[in-house]
Coordinates of C-alpha atoms in Angstrom, one line a residue:
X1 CA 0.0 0.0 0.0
X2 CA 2.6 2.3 1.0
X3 CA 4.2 1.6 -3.0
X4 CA 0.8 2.4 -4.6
X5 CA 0.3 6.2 -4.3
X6 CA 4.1 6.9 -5.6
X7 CA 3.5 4.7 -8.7
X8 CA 0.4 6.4 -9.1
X9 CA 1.8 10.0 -9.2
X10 CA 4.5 8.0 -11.6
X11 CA 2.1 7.4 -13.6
X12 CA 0.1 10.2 -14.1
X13 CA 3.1 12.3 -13.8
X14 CA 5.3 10.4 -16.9
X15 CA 2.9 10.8 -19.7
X16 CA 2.4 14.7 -18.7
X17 CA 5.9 15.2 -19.3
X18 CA 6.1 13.5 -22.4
X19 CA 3.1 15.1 -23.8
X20 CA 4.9 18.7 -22.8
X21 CA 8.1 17.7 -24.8
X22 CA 6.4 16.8 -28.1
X23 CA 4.2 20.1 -27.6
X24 CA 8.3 22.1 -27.0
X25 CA 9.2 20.2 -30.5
X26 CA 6.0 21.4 -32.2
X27 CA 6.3 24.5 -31.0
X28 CA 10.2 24.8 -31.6
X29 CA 9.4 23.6 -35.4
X30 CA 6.6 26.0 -35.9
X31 CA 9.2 29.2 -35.2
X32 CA 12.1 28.1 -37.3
X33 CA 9.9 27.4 -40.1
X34 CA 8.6 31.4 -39.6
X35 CA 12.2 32.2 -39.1
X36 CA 13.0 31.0 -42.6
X37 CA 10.5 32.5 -44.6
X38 CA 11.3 33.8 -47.9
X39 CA 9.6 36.3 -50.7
X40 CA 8.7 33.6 -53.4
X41 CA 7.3 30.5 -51.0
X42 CA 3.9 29.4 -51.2
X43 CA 2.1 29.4 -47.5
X44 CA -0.7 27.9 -45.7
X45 CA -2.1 30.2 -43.1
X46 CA -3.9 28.7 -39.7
X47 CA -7.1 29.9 -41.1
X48 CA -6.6 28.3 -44.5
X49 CA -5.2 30.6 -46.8
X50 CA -2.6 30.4 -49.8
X51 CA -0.5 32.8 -50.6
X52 CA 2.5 33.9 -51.9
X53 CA 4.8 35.7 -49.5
X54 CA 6.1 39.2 -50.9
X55 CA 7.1 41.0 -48.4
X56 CA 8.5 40.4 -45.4
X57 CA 9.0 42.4 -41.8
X58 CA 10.7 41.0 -38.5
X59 CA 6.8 40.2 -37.1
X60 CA 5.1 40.6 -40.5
X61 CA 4.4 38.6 -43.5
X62 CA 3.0 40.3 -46.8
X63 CA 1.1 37.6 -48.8
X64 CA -0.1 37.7 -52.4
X65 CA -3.4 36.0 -52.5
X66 CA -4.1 36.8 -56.0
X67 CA -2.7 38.9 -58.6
X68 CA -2.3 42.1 -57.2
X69 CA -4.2 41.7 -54.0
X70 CA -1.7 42.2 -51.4
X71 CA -2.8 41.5 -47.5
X72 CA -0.3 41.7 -44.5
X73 CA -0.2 39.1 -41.5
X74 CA 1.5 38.4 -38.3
X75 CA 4.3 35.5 -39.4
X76 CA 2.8 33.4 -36.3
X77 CA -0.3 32.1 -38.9
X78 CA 1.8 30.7 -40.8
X79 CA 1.6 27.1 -40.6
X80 CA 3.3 25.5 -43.3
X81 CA 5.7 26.5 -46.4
X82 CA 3.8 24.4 -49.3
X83 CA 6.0 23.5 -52.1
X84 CA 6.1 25.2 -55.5
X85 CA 3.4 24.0 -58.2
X86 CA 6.3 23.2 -60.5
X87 CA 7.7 21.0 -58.0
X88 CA 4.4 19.2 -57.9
X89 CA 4.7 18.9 -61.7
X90 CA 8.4 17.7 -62.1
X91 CA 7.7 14.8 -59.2
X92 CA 4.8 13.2 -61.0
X93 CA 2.0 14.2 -58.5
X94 CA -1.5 14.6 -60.5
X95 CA -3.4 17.5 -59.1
X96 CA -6.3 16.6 -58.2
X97 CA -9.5 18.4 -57.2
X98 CA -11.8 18.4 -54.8
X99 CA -14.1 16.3 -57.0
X100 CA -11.4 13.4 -58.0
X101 CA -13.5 11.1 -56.1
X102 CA -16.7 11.6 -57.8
X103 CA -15.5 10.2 -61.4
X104 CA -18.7 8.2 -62.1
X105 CA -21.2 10.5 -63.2
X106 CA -23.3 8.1 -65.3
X107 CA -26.4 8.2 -63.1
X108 CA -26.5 11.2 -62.2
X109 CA -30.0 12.0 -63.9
X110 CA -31.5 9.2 -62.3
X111 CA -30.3 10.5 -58.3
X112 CA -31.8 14.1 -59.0
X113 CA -34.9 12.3 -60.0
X114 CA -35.4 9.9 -57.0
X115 CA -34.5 13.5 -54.7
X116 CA -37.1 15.5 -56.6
X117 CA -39.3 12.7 -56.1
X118 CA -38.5 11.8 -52.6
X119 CA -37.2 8.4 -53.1
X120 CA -33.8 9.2 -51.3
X121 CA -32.6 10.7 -47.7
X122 CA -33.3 10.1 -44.3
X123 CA -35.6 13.1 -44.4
X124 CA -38.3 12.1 -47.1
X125 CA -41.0 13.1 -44.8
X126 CA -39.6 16.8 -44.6
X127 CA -39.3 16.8 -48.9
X128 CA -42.2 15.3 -49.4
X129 CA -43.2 18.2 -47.5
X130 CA -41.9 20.5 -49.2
X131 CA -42.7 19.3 -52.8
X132 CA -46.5 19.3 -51.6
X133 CA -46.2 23.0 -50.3
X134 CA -44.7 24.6 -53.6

């Protein structure tokens, strides 16, 4: 009994400091990366955004979001240096769209028709509904 409540705080206490470490690395990755930005890479914001950096500022980051349209940023959203398009080209990578999955389009006709008609979805009370109404 006396053994149990030291391996306990052992073992709460072990995992906590490896889950702080990994966070140091993260964090220690996340500021060299901002440290090494240069005018010309391609960036992924936190909040989603691409852009081209060019300009930059000790705490700044100017990013071309489209031709001509020029917005400034703090350099801590930037999450991740994304590599150039003709990089993406030279190693073979296909780019694919957000609708690469949806190749089959052949019945396509036929699913429009069973939703018009109610024949589809779990709410076919709520469109029958709403087909009656109009």
């Amino acid at each position: 009994m006396e053994l149990l409540f030291p391996l306990l705080v052992l073992a709460l206490l072990v995992p906590m400091f490896l889950g702080i470490r990994r966070q140091k690395r993260e964090v220690a990755k996340t500021v060299e990366l901002q440290e090494a930005l240069s005018i010309g890479d391609r960036v992924l914001t936190t909040s989603g955004l691409h852009g081209l950096v060019d300009g930059l500022t000790e705490t700044t980051v100017d990013l071309e979001i489209a031709p001509g349209i020029i917005t400034t940023w703090s350099r801590a959203v930037v999450r991740d240096v994304l590599p150039d398009e003709d990089e993406l080209d030279e190693s073979g990578a296909e780019n694919s769209g957000p609708t690469s999955n949806f190749e089959d389009h052949s019945d396509a006709g036929s699913r429009v028709d069973s939703l018009e008609n109610g024949l589809g979805g779990a709410d076919d009370g709520r469109s029958q509904a709403r087909l009656t109404k109009e």
